PDB file of C-alpha atoms in Angstrom:
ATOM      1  CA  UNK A  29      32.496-107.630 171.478  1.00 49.00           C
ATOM      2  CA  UNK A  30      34.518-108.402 168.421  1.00 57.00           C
ATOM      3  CA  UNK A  31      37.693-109.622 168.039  1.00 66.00           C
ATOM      4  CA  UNK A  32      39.045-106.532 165.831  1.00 71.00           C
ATOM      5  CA  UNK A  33      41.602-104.402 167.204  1.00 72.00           C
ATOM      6  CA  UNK A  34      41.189-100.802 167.660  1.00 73.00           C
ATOM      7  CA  UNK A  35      43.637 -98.407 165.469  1.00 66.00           C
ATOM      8  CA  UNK A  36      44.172 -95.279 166.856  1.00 73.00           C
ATOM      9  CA  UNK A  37      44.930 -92.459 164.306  1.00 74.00           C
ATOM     10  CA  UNK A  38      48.138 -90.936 164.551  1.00 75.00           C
ATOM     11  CA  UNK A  39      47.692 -87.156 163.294  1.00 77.00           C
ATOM     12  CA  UNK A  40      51.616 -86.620 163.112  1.00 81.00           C
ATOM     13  CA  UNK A  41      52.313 -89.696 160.957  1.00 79.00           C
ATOM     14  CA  UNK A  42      51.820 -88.822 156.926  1.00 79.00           C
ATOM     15  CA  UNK A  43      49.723 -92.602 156.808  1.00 76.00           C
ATOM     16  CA  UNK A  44      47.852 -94.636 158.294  1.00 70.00           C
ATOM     17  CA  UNK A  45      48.658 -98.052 159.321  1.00 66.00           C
ATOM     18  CA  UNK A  46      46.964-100.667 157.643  1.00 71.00           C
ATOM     19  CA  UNK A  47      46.106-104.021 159.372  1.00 73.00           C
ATOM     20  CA  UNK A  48      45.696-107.503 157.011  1.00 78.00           C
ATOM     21  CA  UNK A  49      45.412-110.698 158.601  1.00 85.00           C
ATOM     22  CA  UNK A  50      47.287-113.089 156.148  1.00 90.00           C
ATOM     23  CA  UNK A  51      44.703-115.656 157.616  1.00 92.00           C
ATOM     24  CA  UNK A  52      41.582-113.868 156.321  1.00 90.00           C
ATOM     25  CA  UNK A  53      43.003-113.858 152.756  1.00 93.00           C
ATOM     26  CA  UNK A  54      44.145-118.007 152.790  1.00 96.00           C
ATOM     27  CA  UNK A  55      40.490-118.681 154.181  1.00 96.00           C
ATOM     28  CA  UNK A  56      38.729-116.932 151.067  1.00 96.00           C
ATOM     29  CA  UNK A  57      41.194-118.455 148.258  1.00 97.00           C
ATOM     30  CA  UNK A  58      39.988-121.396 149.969  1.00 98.00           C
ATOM     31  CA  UNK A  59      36.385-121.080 149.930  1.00 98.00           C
ATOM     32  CA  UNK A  60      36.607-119.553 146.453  1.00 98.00           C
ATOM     33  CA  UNK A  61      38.427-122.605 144.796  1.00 98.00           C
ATOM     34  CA  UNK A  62      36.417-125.174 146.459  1.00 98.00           C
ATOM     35  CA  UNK A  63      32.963-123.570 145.557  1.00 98.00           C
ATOM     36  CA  UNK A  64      34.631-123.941 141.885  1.00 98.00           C
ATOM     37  CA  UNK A  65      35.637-127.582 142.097  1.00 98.00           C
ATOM     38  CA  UNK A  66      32.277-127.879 143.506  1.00 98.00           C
ATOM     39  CA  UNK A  67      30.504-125.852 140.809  1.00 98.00           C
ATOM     40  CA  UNK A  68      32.222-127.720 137.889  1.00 98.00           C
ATOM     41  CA  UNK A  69      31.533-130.957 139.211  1.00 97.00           C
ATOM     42  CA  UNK A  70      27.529-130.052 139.098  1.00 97.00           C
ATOM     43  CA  UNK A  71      27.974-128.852 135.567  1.00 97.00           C
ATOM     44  CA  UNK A  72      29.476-132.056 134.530  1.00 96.00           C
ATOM     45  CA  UNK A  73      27.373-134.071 136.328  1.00 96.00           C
ATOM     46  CA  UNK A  74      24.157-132.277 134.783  1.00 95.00           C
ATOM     47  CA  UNK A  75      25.914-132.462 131.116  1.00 94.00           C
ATOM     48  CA  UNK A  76      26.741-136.121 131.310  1.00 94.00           C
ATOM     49  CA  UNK A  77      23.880-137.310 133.298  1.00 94.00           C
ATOM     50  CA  UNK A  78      21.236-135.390 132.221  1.00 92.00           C
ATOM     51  CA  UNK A  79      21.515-133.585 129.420  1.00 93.00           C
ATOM     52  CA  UNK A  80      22.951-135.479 126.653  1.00 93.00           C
ATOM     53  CA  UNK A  81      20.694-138.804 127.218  1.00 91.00           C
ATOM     54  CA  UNK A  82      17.629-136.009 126.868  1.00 89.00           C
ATOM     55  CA  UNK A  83      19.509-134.855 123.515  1.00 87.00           C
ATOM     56  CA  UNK A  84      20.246-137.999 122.610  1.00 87.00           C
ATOM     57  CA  UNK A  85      16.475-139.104 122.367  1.00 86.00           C
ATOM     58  CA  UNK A  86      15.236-136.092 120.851  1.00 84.00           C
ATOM     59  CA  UNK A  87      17.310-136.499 118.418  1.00 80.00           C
ATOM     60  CA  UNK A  88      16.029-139.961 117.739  1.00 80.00           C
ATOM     61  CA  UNK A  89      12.489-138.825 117.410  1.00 77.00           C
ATOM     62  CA  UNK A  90      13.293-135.955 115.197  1.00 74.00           C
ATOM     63  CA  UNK A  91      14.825-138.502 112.891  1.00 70.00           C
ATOM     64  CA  UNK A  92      12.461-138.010 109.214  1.00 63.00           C
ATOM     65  CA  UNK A  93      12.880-140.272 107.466  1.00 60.00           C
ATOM     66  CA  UNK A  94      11.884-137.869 103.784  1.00 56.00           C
ATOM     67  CA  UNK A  95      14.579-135.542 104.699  1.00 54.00           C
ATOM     68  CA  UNK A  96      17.389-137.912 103.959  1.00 56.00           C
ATOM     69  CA  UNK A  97      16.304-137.756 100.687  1.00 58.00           C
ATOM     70  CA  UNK A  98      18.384-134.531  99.029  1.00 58.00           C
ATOM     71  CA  UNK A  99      14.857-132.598  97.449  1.00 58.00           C
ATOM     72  CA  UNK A 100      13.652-132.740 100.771  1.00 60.00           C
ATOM     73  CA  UNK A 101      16.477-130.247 102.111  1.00 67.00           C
ATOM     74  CA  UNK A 102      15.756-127.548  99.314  1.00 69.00           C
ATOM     75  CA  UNK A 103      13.484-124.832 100.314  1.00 70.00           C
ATOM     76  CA  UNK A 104      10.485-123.766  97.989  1.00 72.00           C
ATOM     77  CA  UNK A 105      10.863-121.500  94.949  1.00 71.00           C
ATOM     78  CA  UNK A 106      12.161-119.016  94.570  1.00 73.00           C
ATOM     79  CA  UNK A 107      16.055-120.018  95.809  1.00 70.00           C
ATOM     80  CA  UNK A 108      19.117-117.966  94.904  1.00 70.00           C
ATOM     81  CA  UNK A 109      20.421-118.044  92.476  1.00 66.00           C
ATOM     82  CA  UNK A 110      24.064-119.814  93.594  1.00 65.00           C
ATOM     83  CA  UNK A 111      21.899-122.151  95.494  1.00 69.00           C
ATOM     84  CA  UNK A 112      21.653-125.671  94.952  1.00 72.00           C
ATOM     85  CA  UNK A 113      18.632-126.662  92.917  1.00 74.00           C
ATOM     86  CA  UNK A 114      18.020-123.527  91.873  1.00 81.00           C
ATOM     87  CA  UNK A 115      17.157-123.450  88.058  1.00 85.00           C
ATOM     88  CA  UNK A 116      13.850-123.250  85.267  1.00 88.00           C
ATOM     89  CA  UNK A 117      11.673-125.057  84.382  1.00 87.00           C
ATOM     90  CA  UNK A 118      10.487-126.179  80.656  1.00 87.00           C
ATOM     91  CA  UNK A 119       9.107-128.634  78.561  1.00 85.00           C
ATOM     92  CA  UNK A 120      12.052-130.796  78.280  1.00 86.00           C
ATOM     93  CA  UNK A 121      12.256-130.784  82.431  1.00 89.00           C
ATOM     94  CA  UNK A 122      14.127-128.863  84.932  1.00 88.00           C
ATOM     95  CA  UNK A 123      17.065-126.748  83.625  1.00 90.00           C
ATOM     96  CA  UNK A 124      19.899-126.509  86.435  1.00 88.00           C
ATOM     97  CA  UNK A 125      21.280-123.665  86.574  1.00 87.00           C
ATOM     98  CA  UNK A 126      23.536-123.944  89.800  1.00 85.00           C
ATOM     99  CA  UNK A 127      26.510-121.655  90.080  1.00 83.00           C
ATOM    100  CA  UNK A 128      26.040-120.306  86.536  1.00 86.00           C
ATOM    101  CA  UNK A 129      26.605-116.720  85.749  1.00 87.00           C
ATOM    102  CA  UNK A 130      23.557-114.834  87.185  1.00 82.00           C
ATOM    103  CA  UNK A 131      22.259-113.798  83.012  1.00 89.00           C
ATOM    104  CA  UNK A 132      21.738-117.558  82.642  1.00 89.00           C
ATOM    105  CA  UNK A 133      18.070-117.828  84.094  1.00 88.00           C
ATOM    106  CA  UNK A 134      17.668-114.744  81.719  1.00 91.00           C
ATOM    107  CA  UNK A 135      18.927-116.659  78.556  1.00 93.00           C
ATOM    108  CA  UNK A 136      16.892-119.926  79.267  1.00 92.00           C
ATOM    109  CA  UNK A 137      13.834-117.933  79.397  1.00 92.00           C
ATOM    110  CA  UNK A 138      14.246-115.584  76.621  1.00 94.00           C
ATOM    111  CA  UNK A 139      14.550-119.083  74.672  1.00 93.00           C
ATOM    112  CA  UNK A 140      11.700-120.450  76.449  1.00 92.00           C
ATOM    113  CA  UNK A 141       9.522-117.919  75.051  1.00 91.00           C
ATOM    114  CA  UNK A 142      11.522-117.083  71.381  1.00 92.00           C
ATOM    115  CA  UNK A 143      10.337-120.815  70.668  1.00 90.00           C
ATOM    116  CA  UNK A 144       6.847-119.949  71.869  1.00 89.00           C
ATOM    117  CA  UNK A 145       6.910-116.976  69.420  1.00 89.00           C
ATOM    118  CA  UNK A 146       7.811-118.915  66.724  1.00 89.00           C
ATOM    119  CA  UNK A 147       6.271-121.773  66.857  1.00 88.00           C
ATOM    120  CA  UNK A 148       3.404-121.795  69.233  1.00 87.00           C
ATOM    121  CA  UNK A 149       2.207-124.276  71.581  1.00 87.00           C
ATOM    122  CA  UNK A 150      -0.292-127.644  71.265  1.00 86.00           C
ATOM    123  CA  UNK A 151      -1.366-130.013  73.660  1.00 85.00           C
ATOM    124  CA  UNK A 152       0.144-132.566  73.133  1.00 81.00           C
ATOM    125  CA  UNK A 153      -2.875-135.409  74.683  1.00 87.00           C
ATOM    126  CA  UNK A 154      -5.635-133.341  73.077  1.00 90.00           C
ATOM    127  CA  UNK A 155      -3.808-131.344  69.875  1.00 85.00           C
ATOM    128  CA  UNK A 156      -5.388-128.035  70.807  1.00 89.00           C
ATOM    129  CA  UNK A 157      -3.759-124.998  70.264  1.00 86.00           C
ATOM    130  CA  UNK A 158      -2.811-123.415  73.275  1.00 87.00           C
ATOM    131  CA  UNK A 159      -0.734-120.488  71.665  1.00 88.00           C
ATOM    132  CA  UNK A 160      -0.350-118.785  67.973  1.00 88.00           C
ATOM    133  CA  UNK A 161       3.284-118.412  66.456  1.00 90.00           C
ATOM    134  CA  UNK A 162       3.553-114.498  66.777  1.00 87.00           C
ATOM    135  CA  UNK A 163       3.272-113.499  62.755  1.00 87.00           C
ATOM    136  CA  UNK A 164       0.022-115.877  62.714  1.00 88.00           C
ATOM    137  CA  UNK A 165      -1.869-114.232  66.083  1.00 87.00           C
ATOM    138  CA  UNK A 166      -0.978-111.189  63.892  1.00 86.00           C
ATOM    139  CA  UNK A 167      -2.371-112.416  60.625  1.00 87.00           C
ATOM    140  CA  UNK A 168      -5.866-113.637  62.736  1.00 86.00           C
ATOM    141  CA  UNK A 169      -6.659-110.168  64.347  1.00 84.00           C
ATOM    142  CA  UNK A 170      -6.359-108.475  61.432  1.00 83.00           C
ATOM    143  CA  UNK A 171      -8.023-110.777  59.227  1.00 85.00           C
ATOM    144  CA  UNK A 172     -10.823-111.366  61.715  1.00 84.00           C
ATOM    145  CA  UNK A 173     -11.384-107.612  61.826  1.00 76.00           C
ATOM    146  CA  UNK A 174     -11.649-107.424  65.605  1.00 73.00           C
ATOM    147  CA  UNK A 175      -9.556-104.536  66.142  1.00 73.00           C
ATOM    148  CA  UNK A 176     -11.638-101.533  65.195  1.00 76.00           C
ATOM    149  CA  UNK A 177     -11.057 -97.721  65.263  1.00 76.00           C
ATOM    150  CA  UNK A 178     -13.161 -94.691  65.350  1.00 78.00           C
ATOM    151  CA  UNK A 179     -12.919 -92.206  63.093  1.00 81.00           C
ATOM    152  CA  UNK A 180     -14.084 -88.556  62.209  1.00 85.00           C
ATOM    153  CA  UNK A 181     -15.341 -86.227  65.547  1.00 88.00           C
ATOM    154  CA  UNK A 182     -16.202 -89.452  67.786  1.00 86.00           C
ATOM    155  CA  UNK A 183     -12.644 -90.640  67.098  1.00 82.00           C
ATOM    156  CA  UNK A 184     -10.990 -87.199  67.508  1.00 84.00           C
ATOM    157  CA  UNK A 185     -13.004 -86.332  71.034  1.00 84.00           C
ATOM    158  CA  UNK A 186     -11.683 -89.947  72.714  1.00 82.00           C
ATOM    159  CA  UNK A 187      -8.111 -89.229  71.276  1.00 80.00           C
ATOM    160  CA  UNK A 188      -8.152 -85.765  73.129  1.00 79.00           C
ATOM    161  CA  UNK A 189      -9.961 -87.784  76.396  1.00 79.00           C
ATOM    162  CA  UNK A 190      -7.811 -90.336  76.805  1.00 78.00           C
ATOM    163  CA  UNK A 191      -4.759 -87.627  76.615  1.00 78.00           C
ATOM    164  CA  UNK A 192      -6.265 -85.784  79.408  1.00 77.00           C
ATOM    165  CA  UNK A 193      -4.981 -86.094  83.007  1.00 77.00           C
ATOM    166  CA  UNK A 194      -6.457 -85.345  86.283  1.00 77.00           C
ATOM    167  CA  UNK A 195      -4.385 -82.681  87.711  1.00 74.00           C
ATOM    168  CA  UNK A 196      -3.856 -81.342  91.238  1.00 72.00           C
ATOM    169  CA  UNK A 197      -4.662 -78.062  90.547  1.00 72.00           C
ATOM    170  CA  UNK A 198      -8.402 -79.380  89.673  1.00 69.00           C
ATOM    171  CA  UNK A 199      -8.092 -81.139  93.214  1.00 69.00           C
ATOM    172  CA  UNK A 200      -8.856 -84.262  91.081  1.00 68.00           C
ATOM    173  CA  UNK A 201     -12.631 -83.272  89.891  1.00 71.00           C
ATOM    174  CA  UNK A 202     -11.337 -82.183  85.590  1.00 71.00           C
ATOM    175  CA  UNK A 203      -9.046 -83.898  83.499  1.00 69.00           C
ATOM    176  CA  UNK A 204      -7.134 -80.772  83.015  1.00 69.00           C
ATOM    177  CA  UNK A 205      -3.587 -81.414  81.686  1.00 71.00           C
ATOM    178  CA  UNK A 206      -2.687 -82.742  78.681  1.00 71.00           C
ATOM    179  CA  UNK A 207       0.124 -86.145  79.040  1.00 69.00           C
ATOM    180  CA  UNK A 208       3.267 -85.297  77.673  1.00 63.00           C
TER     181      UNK A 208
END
């Protein structure tokens, strides 16, 4: 049989009598630290021994040698705008605008394309024309003619067309409602 001892139950008493062997509890705080001693030792044996030389050659053979150049590390277009290497580019190179107030991109382009406006744009390797000064495009249209209006009932019956919308109450078969 086993070794426990049988408690009988008192009825009369208001508890019952509780039986710890002070030997059972030494014998698990025991058991419990040396499976931790144990237990740590593995860990540092596995970190030591096997874990950093693996991390050690990975590391070695993940070595590039472009990214310890610093454009390497940038990510493509389009970066934020506190970022580094984050700015526009134009004719006279890259404008950096790094940790610049966030209208700046906004300014560098509007005078980007003012110049454009102004001036226009040549090749510079084969002197063609790749864009009109503003006033001059202007100038050419008009004095090339190729902007042409009809006039009279023709003119009159496309005006009132293309002010027409399809509407839902024509479940989308008559342009029914005028735009506003």
């Amino acid at each position: 049989m086993s070794g426990h001892n049988t408690v009988e139950i008192d009825p009369n008493q208001p508890y019952q009598s509780n039986v710890v062997e002070f030997k059972g509890i030494i014998l698990f705080g025991a058991g419990l630290f040396l499976l931790i001693v144990v237990t740590f030792g593995l860990m540092a044996y596995l970190q030591y021994y096997v874990f950093e030389p693996e991390w050690a050659a990975s590391d070695k053979a993940n070595t590039l040698p472009v990214a310890s150049k610093g454009d390497a590390k940038l990510p493509p277009e389009p970066r934020l705008q506190s970022a580094p290497g984050f700015g526009v580019d134009s004719k006279d190179g890259r404008v950096n605008l790094e940790r610049r107030e966030p209208q700046a991109e906004y300014r560098e382009l509007m005078k980007q394309w003012q110049e454009l406006w102004e001036k226009g744009e040549t090749d510079a390797a084969s002197k063609t024309v790749i864009a009109l000064p503003m006033a001059k495009a202007k100038e050419e249209v008009l004095k090339n003619g190729s902007v042409k209006s009809v006039e009279g009932p023709t003119g009159d019956a496309a005006m009132k067309d293309a002010s027409m919308v399809v509407s839902a109450s024509s479940a989308g078969r008559l342009a029914s409602e005028k735009k506003r």
